[in-house]
PDB file of C-alpha atoms in Angstrom:
ATOM      1  CA  MET A   1     -12.143  36.329 -49.641  1.00 42.00           C
ATOM      2  CA  THR A   2     -10.547  36.229 -46.220  1.00 41.00           C
ATOM      3  CA  GLU A   3      -9.172  32.817 -45.234  1.00 42.00           C
ATOM      4  CA  GLY A   4     -11.785  30.924 -43.259  1.00 44.00           C
ATOM      5  CA  ALA A   5     -14.593  33.179 -44.506  1.00 45.00           C
ATOM      6  CA  MET A   6     -17.977  31.700 -45.310  1.00 43.00           C
ATOM      7  CA  PRO A   7     -19.334  32.468 -48.798  1.00 43.00           C
ATOM      8  CA  ARG A   8     -22.440  34.632 -48.864  1.00 44.00           C
ATOM      9  CA  PRO A   9     -25.442  33.029 -50.570  1.00 43.00           C
ATOM     10  CA  GLU A  10     -26.069  34.265 -54.090  1.00 43.00           C
ATOM     11  CA  THR A  11     -29.548  35.081 -55.351  1.00 41.00           C
ATOM     12  CA  GLU A  12     -30.653  32.628 -58.045  1.00 43.00           C
ATOM     13  CA  ASN A  13     -33.437  33.813 -60.332  1.00 41.00           C
ATOM     14  CA  ARG A  14     -34.093  30.683 -62.331  1.00 49.00           C
ATOM     15  CA  LYS A  15     -35.707  27.678 -60.701  1.00 65.00           C
ATOM     16  CA  THR A  16     -33.454  24.628 -60.774  1.00 80.00           C
ATOM     17  CA  LEU A  17     -34.734  21.069 -60.603  1.00 80.00           C
ATOM     18  CA  LEU A  18     -33.502  20.899 -57.007  1.00 83.00           C
ATOM     19  CA  SER A  19     -35.297  24.082 -55.923  1.00 87.00           C
ATOM     20  CA  GLN A  20     -38.491  22.947 -57.655  1.00 88.00           C
ATOM     21  CA  GLY A  21     -38.229  19.620 -55.850  1.00 88.00           C
ATOM     22  CA  ILE A  22     -37.830  21.355 -52.482  1.00 88.00           C
ATOM     23  CA  ASP A  23     -40.819  23.581 -53.266  1.00 91.00           C
ATOM     24  CA  LEU A  24     -42.858  20.475 -54.079  1.00 92.00           C
ATOM     25  CA  VAL A  25     -41.887  18.788 -50.805  1.00 90.00           C
ATOM     26  CA  ARG A  26     -42.925  21.929 -48.918  1.00 88.00           C
ATOM     27  CA  PHE A  27     -46.191  22.062 -50.851  1.00 92.00           C
ATOM     28  CA  LEU A  28     -47.052  18.471 -49.968  1.00 91.00           C
ATOM     29  CA  ALA A  29     -46.018  19.016 -46.339  1.00 87.00           C
ATOM     30  CA  HIS A  30     -48.545  21.861 -46.080  1.00 87.00           C
ATOM     31  CA  SER A  31     -51.297  19.869 -47.777  1.00 88.00           C
ATOM     32  CA  ARG A  32     -53.854  18.293 -45.453  1.00 83.00           C
ATOM     33  CA  HIS A  33     -54.538  15.376 -47.808  1.00 89.00           C
ATOM     34  CA  ALA A  34     -53.012  13.371 -50.651  1.00 92.00           C
ATOM     35  CA  LEU A  35     -52.992  15.048 -54.073  1.00 92.00           C
ATOM     36  CA  GLY A  36     -53.048  13.858 -57.667  1.00 94.00           C
ATOM     37  CA  VAL A  37     -50.464  14.962 -60.205  1.00 94.00           C
ATOM     38  CA  THR A  38     -52.938  17.202 -62.055  1.00 93.00           C
ATOM     39  CA  GLU A  39     -53.876  19.095 -58.894  1.00 93.00           C
ATOM     40  CA  ILE A  40     -50.205  19.419 -57.902  1.00 93.00           C
ATOM     41  CA  ALA A  41     -49.291  20.787 -61.340  1.00 93.00           C
ATOM     42  CA  GLU A  42     -52.147  23.302 -61.306  1.00 93.00           C
ATOM     43  CA  LYS A  43     -51.530  24.605 -57.792  1.00 91.00           C
ATOM     44  CA  MET A  44     -47.760  24.853 -58.312  1.00 91.00           C
ATOM     45  CA  GLU A  45     -48.208  26.351 -61.798  1.00 90.00           C
ATOM     46  CA  LEU A  46     -46.066  23.653 -63.395  1.00 90.00           C
ATOM     47  CA  PRO A  47     -46.534  21.725 -66.631  1.00 91.00           C
ATOM     48  CA  LYS A  48     -48.015  18.343 -65.796  1.00 92.00           C
ATOM     49  CA  SER A  49     -44.984  16.618 -67.334  1.00 91.00           C
ATOM     50  CA  SER A  50     -42.633  18.603 -65.052  1.00 90.00           C
ATOM     51  CA  ALA A  51     -44.688  17.790 -61.952  1.00 92.00           C
ATOM     52  CA  PHE A  52     -44.717  14.104 -62.891  1.00 92.00           C
ATOM     53  CA  ARG A  53     -40.934  14.119 -63.399  1.00 92.00           C
ATOM     54  CA  LEU A  54     -40.318  15.862 -60.072  1.00 92.00           C
ATOM     55  CA  LEU A  55     -42.563  13.415 -58.252  1.00 94.00           C
ATOM     56  CA  GLY A  56     -40.625  10.536 -59.789  1.00 93.00           C
ATOM     57  CA  VAL A  57     -37.315  11.954 -58.549  1.00 92.00           C
ATOM     58  CA  LEU A  58     -38.714  12.571 -55.065  1.00 93.00           C
ATOM     59  CA  MET A  59     -40.096   9.036 -54.920  1.00 94.00           C
ATOM     60  CA  GLU A  60     -36.642   7.671 -55.795  1.00 92.00           C
ATOM     61  CA  LEU A  61     -35.271   9.709 -52.889  1.00 90.00           C
ATOM     62  CA  ARG A  62     -38.081   8.298 -50.696  1.00 90.00           C
ATOM     63  CA  PHE A  63     -39.233  11.802 -49.816  1.00 91.00           C
ATOM     64  CA  VAL A  64     -42.630  11.260 -51.462  1.00 94.00           C
ATOM     65  CA  GLN A  65     -44.841   8.193 -51.745  1.00 93.00           C
ATOM     66  CA  LYS A  66     -47.754   7.328 -54.065  1.00 93.00           C
ATOM     67  CA  ASN A  67     -50.846   5.392 -53.120  1.00 93.00           C
ATOM     68  CA  PRO A  68     -51.192   2.822 -55.941  1.00 90.00           C
ATOM     69  CA  ALA A  69     -54.940   2.567 -55.407  1.00 91.00           C
ATOM     70  CA  THR A  70     -55.731   6.295 -55.613  1.00 93.00           C
ATOM     71  CA  GLN A  71     -52.685   7.461 -57.648  1.00 93.00           C
ATOM     72  CA  ARG A  72     -52.273  10.296 -55.172  1.00 94.00           C
ATOM     73  CA  TYR A  73     -49.067  11.578 -53.572  1.00 94.00           C
ATOM     74  CA  THR A  74     -48.109  12.428 -49.989  1.00 93.00           C
ATOM     75  CA  ILE A  75     -44.951  13.035 -47.967  1.00 89.00           C
ATOM     76  CA  SER A  76     -43.190   9.755 -47.192  1.00 90.00           C
ATOM     77  CA  PRO A  77     -42.420   9.053 -43.527  1.00 88.00           C
ATOM     78  CA  GLU A  78     -38.918   8.089 -44.697  1.00 88.00           C
ATOM     79  CA  ILE A  79     -38.142  11.777 -45.174  1.00 85.00           C
ATOM     80  CA  PHE A  80     -37.897  12.004 -41.385  1.00 81.00           C
ATOM     81  CA  ARG A  81     -34.918   9.659 -41.503  1.00 82.00           C
ATOM     82  CA  PHE A  82     -33.174  12.276 -43.643  1.00 81.00           C
ATOM     83  CA  VAL A  83     -34.227  15.018 -41.219  1.00 78.00           C
ATOM     84  CA  TYR A  84     -32.927  12.922 -38.320  1.00 74.00           C
ATOM     85  CA  GLU A  85     -29.543  12.414 -39.984  1.00 75.00           C
ATOM     86  CA  VAL A  86     -29.175  16.106 -40.776  1.00 74.00           C
ATOM     87  CA  ALA A  87     -30.118  17.108 -37.231  1.00 68.00           C
ATOM     88  CA  HIS A  88     -27.925  14.533 -35.493  1.00 67.00           C
ATOM     89  CA  GLU A  89     -24.910  14.444 -37.816  1.00 65.00           C
ATOM     90  CA  PHE A  90     -24.651  18.197 -38.397  1.00 65.00           C
ATOM     91  CA  ALA A  91     -21.231  18.954 -36.919  1.00 55.00           C
ATOM     92  CA  PRO A  92     -22.230  21.717 -34.451  1.00 64.00           C
ATOM     93  CA  ASN A  93     -25.017  19.554 -33.038  1.00 59.00           C
ATOM     94  CA  ARG A  94     -22.716  16.572 -32.478  1.00 68.00           C
ATOM     95  CA  LYS A  95     -20.144  18.759 -30.767  1.00 71.00           C
ATOM     96  CA  LEU A  96     -22.525  20.730 -28.586  1.00 83.00           C
ATOM     97  CA  GLU A  97     -25.507  18.507 -27.766  1.00 82.00           C
ATOM     98  CA  ASP A  98     -24.268  17.269 -24.376  1.00 87.00           C
ATOM     99  CA  VAL A  99     -23.443  20.789 -23.230  1.00 91.00           C
ATOM    100  CA  MET A 100     -26.865  22.096 -24.254  1.00 91.00           C
ATOM    101  CA  ILE A 101     -28.689  19.257 -22.488  1.00 90.00           C
ATOM    102  CA  ARG A 102     -26.719  19.866 -19.299  1.00 93.00           C
ATOM    103  CA  TRP A 103     -27.477  23.596 -19.273  1.00 94.00           C
ATOM    104  CA  ALA A 104     -31.164  23.072 -20.090  1.00 93.00           C
ATOM    105  CA  GLN A 105     -31.445  20.751 -17.097  1.00 93.00           C
ATOM    106  CA  LYS A 106     -29.383  23.029 -14.864  1.00 93.00           C
ATOM    107  CA  LEU A 107     -31.448  26.146 -15.609  1.00 92.00           C
ATOM    108  CA  ASP A 108     -34.757  24.390 -16.244  1.00 90.00           C
ATOM    109  CA  CYS A 109     -35.338  26.385 -19.414  1.00 91.00           C
ATOM    110  CA  ALA A 110     -35.144  25.889 -23.163  1.00 92.00           C
ATOM    111  CA  VAL A 111     -31.793  26.233 -24.933  1.00 94.00           C
ATOM    112  CA  TYR A 112     -31.817  27.005 -28.664  1.00 94.00           C
ATOM    113  CA  LEU A 113     -28.832  27.010 -30.998  1.00 93.00           C
ATOM    114  CA  SER A 114     -29.632  29.225 -33.977  1.00 94.00           C
ATOM    115  CA  MET A 115     -27.862  30.179 -37.192  1.00 94.00           C
ATOM    116  CA  LEU A 116     -28.170  33.209 -39.451  1.00 95.00           C
ATOM    117  CA  SER A 117     -29.214  32.939 -43.092  1.00 92.00           C
ATOM    118  CA  GLU A 118     -30.114  36.073 -45.035  1.00 92.00           C
ATOM    119  CA  ARG A 119     -32.492  38.113 -42.788  1.00 95.00           C
ATOM    120  CA  CYS A 120     -33.657  35.176 -40.644  1.00 95.00           C
ATOM    121  CA  THR A 121     -32.321  32.878 -37.958  1.00 95.00           C
ATOM    122  CA  TYR A 122     -33.059  29.159 -37.893  1.00 92.00           C
ATOM    123  CA  VAL A 123     -33.082  26.839 -34.880  1.00 91.00           C
ATOM    124  CA  VAL A 124     -30.651  23.980 -35.603  1.00 88.00           C
ATOM    125  CA  SER A 125     -30.749  22.391 -32.145  1.00 87.00           C
ATOM    126  CA  ALA A 126     -33.123  22.708 -29.181  1.00 88.00           C
ATOM    127  CA  GLU A 127     -33.135  21.233 -25.690  1.00 89.00           C
ATOM    128  CA  GLY A 128     -35.315  21.544 -22.608  1.00 87.00           C
ATOM    129  CA  PRO A 129     -38.852  22.923 -22.251  1.00 78.00           C
ATOM    130  CA  LEU A 130     -40.108  24.515 -25.490  1.00 65.00           C
ATOM    131  CA  GLY A 131     -37.508  22.433 -27.336  1.00 61.00           C
ATOM    132  CA  GLY A 132     -38.013  19.265 -29.341  1.00 61.00           C
ATOM    133  CA  THR A 133     -39.409  18.413 -32.748  1.00 57.00           C
ATOM    134  CA  PHE A 134     -41.476  21.529 -33.337  1.00 58.00           C
ATOM    135  CA  ALA A 135     -38.638  23.900 -32.432  1.00 68.00           C
ATOM    136  CA  LEU A 136     -36.122  22.373 -34.850  1.00 67.00           C
ATOM    137  CA  GLY A 137     -35.948  24.379 -38.059  1.00 67.00           C
ATOM    138  CA  SER A 138     -38.232  27.130 -36.794  1.00 77.00           C
ATOM    139  CA  ALA A 139     -37.286  30.505 -38.175  1.00 84.00           C
ATOM    140  CA  GLY A 140     -37.743  34.143 -37.319  1.00 90.00           C
ATOM    141  CA  PRO A 141     -36.650  37.516 -38.689  1.00 96.00           C
ATOM    142  CA  VAL A 142     -33.489  39.006 -37.222  1.00 97.00           C
ATOM    143  CA  TYR A 143     -35.334  42.073 -35.936  1.00 97.00           C
ATOM    144  CA  ALA A 144     -37.503  39.850 -33.687  1.00 97.00           C
ATOM    145  CA  SER A 145     -34.849  37.337 -32.650  1.00 96.00           C
ATOM    146  CA  SER A 146     -32.433  37.564 -29.731  1.00 98.00           C
ATOM    147  CA  ALA A 147     -30.040  35.245 -31.585  1.00 97.00           C
ATOM    148  CA  GLY A 148     -30.344  37.264 -34.774  1.00 97.00           C
ATOM    149  CA  LYS A 149     -29.689  40.555 -33.014  1.00 98.00           C
ATOM    150  CA  VAL A 150     -26.546  39.385 -31.244  1.00 98.00           C
ATOM    151  CA  ILE A 151     -25.143  37.809 -34.425  1.00 98.00           C
ATOM    152  CA  VAL A 152     -25.751  40.940 -36.508  1.00 98.00           C
ATOM    153  CA  ALA A 153     -24.350  43.119 -33.710  1.00 98.00           C
ATOM    154  CA  ASN A 154     -21.013  41.406 -34.341  1.00 97.00           C
ATOM    155  CA  LEU A 155     -21.027  42.296 -38.046  1.00 97.00           C
ATOM    156  CA  PRO A 156     -19.616  45.588 -39.381  1.00 96.00           C
ATOM    157  CA  GLU A 157     -22.050  48.466 -38.801  1.00 96.00           C
ATOM    158  CA  GLU A 158     -22.320  49.196 -42.520  1.00 96.00           C
ATOM    159  CA  GLU A 159     -24.007  45.794 -42.933  1.00 96.00           C
ATOM    160  CA  TRP A 160     -26.678  46.428 -40.313  1.00 97.00           C
ATOM    161  CA  VAL A 161     -28.992  48.252 -42.735  1.00 97.00           C
ATOM    162  CA  PHE A 162     -29.662  44.967 -44.574  1.00 97.00           C
ATOM    163  CA  TYR A 163     -31.228  43.526 -41.407  1.00 97.00           C
ATOM    164  CA  GLU A 164     -33.145  46.607 -40.264  1.00 97.00           C
ATOM    165  CA  PRO A 165     -36.922  46.215 -40.052  1.00 97.00           C
ATOM    166  CA  THR A 166     -39.247  48.310 -42.184  1.00 94.00           C
ATOM    167  CA  GLU A 167     -42.960  49.039 -41.958  1.00 91.00           C
ATOM    168  CA  LYS A 168     -43.448  46.470 -44.732  1.00 93.00           C
ATOM    169  CA  ASP A 169     -42.043  43.682 -42.543  1.00 95.00           C
ATOM    170  CA  GLU A 170     -44.293  41.376 -40.562  1.00 94.00           C
ATOM    171  CA  ARG A 171     -45.253  42.407 -37.045  1.00 95.00           C
ATOM    172  CA  LEU A 172     -45.309  39.019 -35.316  1.00 94.00           C
ATOM    173  CA  THR A 173     -46.836  40.287 -32.064  1.00 95.00           C
ATOM    174  CA  SER A 174     -47.922  43.639 -30.700  1.00 96.00           C
ATOM    175  CA  TYR A 175     -44.433  43.855 -29.121  1.00 96.00           C
ATOM    176  CA  THR A 176     -42.504  43.389 -32.382  1.00 96.00           C
ATOM    177  CA  ASN A 177     -40.280  46.363 -33.136  1.00 96.00           C
ATOM    178  CA  LEU A 178     -40.289  47.698 -36.711  1.00 97.00           C
ATOM    179  CA  ASP A 179     -38.450  50.935 -35.907  1.00 97.00           C
ATOM    180  CA  PRO A 180     -34.974  50.797 -37.530  1.00 97.00           C
ATOM    181  CA  ALA A 181     -33.558  53.409 -35.141  1.00 97.00           C
ATOM    182  CA  ARG A 182     -34.605  51.368 -32.117  1.00 97.00           C
ATOM    183  CA  PHE A 183     -33.253  48.225 -33.776  1.00 98.00           C
ATOM    184  CA  ARG A 184     -29.871  49.901 -34.251  1.00 98.00           C
ATOM    185  CA  LYS A 185     -29.824  50.912 -30.565  1.00 98.00           C
ATOM    186  CA  GLU A 186     -30.494  47.288 -29.643  1.00 98.00           C
ATOM    187  CA  LEU A 187     -27.554  46.177 -31.794  1.00 98.00           C
ATOM    188  CA  LEU A 188     -25.243  48.753 -30.222  1.00 98.00           C
ATOM    189  CA  ALA A 189     -26.303  47.588 -26.759  1.00 98.00           C
ATOM    190  CA  ALA A 190     -25.784  43.948 -27.763  1.00 98.00           C
ATOM    191  CA  ARG A 191     -22.323  44.684 -29.116  1.00 97.00           C
ATOM    192  CA  GLU A 192     -21.432  46.394 -25.848  1.00 97.00           C
ATOM    193  CA  SER A 193     -22.934  43.821 -23.452  1.00 97.00           C
ATOM    194  CA  GLY A 194     -22.449  40.647 -25.499  1.00 98.00           C
ATOM    195  CA  VAL A 195     -26.134  39.679 -25.221  1.00 98.00           C
ATOM    196  CA  ALA A 196     -29.414  40.555 -26.927  1.00 98.00           C
ATOM    197  CA  TRP A 197     -32.995  40.216 -25.754  1.00 98.00           C
ATOM    198  CA  ASN A 198     -36.280  39.247 -27.367  1.00 96.00           C
ATOM    199  CA  MET A 199     -39.069  40.390 -25.066  1.00 95.00           C
ATOM    200  CA  ARG A 200     -42.278  38.857 -26.472  1.00 95.00           C
ATOM    201  CA  GLU A 201     -41.395  40.026 -29.997  1.00 95.00           C
ATOM    202  CA  THR A 202     -41.884  36.585 -31.572  1.00 93.00           C
ATOM    203  CA  THR A 203     -44.312  34.936 -29.147  1.00 92.00           C
ATOM    204  CA  PRO A 204     -46.301  36.988 -26.599  1.00 93.00           C
ATOM    205  CA  GLU A 205     -45.672  34.546 -23.753  1.00 93.00           C
ATOM    206  CA  VAL A 206     -41.927  34.001 -24.283  1.00 92.00           C
ATOM    207  CA  ALA A 207     -38.742  35.977 -23.631  1.00 94.00           C
ATOM    208  CA  SER A 208     -35.215  35.017 -24.653  1.00 95.00           C
ATOM    209  CA  VAL A 209     -31.652  36.211 -24.264  1.00 97.00           C
ATOM    210  CA  ALA A 210     -28.831  35.193 -26.605  1.00 98.00           C
ATOM    211  CA  ALA A 211     -25.045  35.366 -26.885  1.00 98.00           C
ATOM    212  CA  LEU A 212     -22.715  34.744 -29.819  1.00 98.00           C
ATOM    213  CA  VAL A 213     -21.157  31.313 -30.288  1.00 96.00           C
ATOM    214  CA  ARG A 214     -17.763  31.841 -31.870  1.00 94.00           C
ATOM    215  CA  GLU A 215     -16.554  29.531 -34.641  1.00 88.00           C
ATOM    216  CA  PRO A 216     -13.261  29.735 -36.554  1.00 87.00           C
ATOM    217  CA  LEU A 217     -15.248  31.278 -39.425  1.00 84.00           C
ATOM    218  CA  TYR A 218     -16.207  34.715 -40.649  1.00 87.00           C
ATOM    219  CA  PRO A 219     -18.784  36.193 -40.726  1.00 91.00           C
ATOM    220  CA  PRO A 220     -20.284  35.014 -37.418  1.00 92.00           C
ATOM    221  CA  ARG A 221     -23.426  32.957 -37.957  1.00 93.00           C
ATOM    222  CA  MET A 222     -24.342  31.175 -34.702  1.00 95.00           C
ATOM    223  CA  ALA A 223     -25.801  32.115 -31.317  1.00 97.00           C
ATOM    224  CA  VAL A 224     -27.279  30.319 -28.342  1.00 97.00           C
ATOM    225  CA  ALA A 225     -30.432  31.527 -26.620  1.00 97.00           C
ATOM    226  CA  LEU A 226     -32.126  30.804 -23.309  1.00 96.00           C
ATOM    227  CA  LEU A 227     -35.929  30.855 -23.534  1.00 94.00           C
ATOM    228  CA  VAL A 228     -38.231  31.317 -20.561  1.00 92.00           C
ATOM    229  CA  SER A 229     -41.856  32.195 -20.030  1.00 90.00           C
ATOM    230  CA  TYR A 230     -42.147  35.983 -19.923  1.00 91.00           C
ATOM    231  CA  GLU A 231     -43.694  35.694 -16.472  1.00 88.00           C
ATOM    232  CA  GLU A 232     -40.587  33.834 -15.272  1.00 85.00           C
ATOM    233  CA  VAL A 233     -38.129  36.558 -16.281  1.00 84.00           C
ATOM    234  CA  ALA A 234     -38.581  38.159 -12.878  1.00 72.00           C
ATOM    235  CA  VAL A 235     -38.010  34.774 -11.217  1.00 72.00           C
ATOM    236  CA  HIS A 236     -34.789  34.053 -13.093  1.00 72.00           C
ATOM    237  CA  ASP A 237     -33.916  37.784 -13.197  1.00 86.00           C
ATOM    238  CA  ARG A 238     -32.352  39.359 -16.276  1.00 92.00           C
ATOM    239  CA  VAL A 239     -28.871  39.782 -14.811  1.00 93.00           C
ATOM    240  CA  SER A 240     -28.597  36.078 -13.959  1.00 94.00           C
ATOM    241  CA  LEU A 241     -29.936  35.013 -17.362  1.00 95.00           C
ATOM    242  CA  GLU A 242     -27.424  37.269 -19.110  1.00 97.00           C
ATOM    243  CA  ARG A 243     -24.577  35.835 -17.063  1.00 97.00           C
ATOM    244  CA  HIS A 244     -25.698  32.266 -17.745  1.00 97.00           C
ATOM    245  CA  VAL A 245     -26.032  32.733 -21.503  1.00 98.00           C
ATOM    246  CA  ARG A 246     -22.557  34.320 -21.712  1.00 98.00           C
ATOM    247  CA  GLU A 247     -21.095  31.360 -19.814  1.00 97.00           C
ATOM    248  CA  LEU A 248     -22.969  28.881 -22.009  1.00 97.00           C
ATOM    249  CA  ALA A 249     -21.854  30.605 -25.219  1.00 97.00           C
ATOM    250  CA  ALA A 250     -18.240  30.587 -24.032  1.00 96.00           C
ATOM    251  CA  GLU A 251     -18.436  26.858 -23.274  1.00 95.00           C
ATOM    252  CA  LEU A 252     -20.035  26.095 -26.638  1.00 94.00           C
ATOM    253  CA  SER A 253     -17.400  28.192 -28.429  1.00 93.00           C
ATOM    254  CA  LYS A 254     -14.662  26.027 -26.896  1.00 90.00           C
ATOM    255  CA  GLY A 255     -16.136  23.065 -28.775  1.00 84.00           C
ATOM    256  CA  PHE A 256     -15.054  24.627 -32.066  1.00 80.00           C
ATOM    257  CA  ARG A 257     -11.434  25.128 -31.118  1.00 72.00           C
ATOM    258  CA  PRO A 258      -8.903  22.942 -32.972  1.00 60.00           C
ATOM    259  CA  GLY A 259      -8.558  19.592 -31.236  1.00 54.00           C
ATOM    260  CA  ALA A 260     -11.795  19.991 -29.260  1.00 50.00           C
TER     261      ALA A 260
END
């Protein structure tokens, strides 16, 4: 492995206790009401003893709480303390937050910092309009993400096929592109220009443009995007937005230089 390279995630077939616990937290988060251990075990296809053990571990972590009167389980509000610490202490966020806030205010638009994982990008920090709690952690496929496209465009071309859309992939809006040839053209254009666009491919009302944020790591994994209402693209104009996102990405990249 090249010095400074990031390890690629390995596929794990067997379910570990940790992965089962995360699945259980997600299951409870999606539930609209408190659940008993029997119902949890049945819906998650777990032995009741395993579900009970997992719930005990999650209660110790204060991610789950039990109502002593009903013996039913729900997500504990204390889990948001953990989420807060991850969001605020994650190194890129601490380094870059002030810069992102300043640019969001300057341009009066949302600024998202996203990272690549497998075939999706995840928002790890968000400022400005369309930012906030509900943006953090939101994910989208690379083929419908401006951040994803510009990150993948900076990978070797032989790796692009892994990220190409297929007809089996989800079409998020009527504007989502599932044509691999068109996707490859978008990557070539992004590699040439340094920016990539998402024109209503994820949300019909929103457009975004992204540029790569460079870390002292390989492969590249991070990009910053400017999000505006699709109707406002003409107001901001594409050329100006592209220039702004390049400047913002360059400033954010400086934050990762040694001694920054």
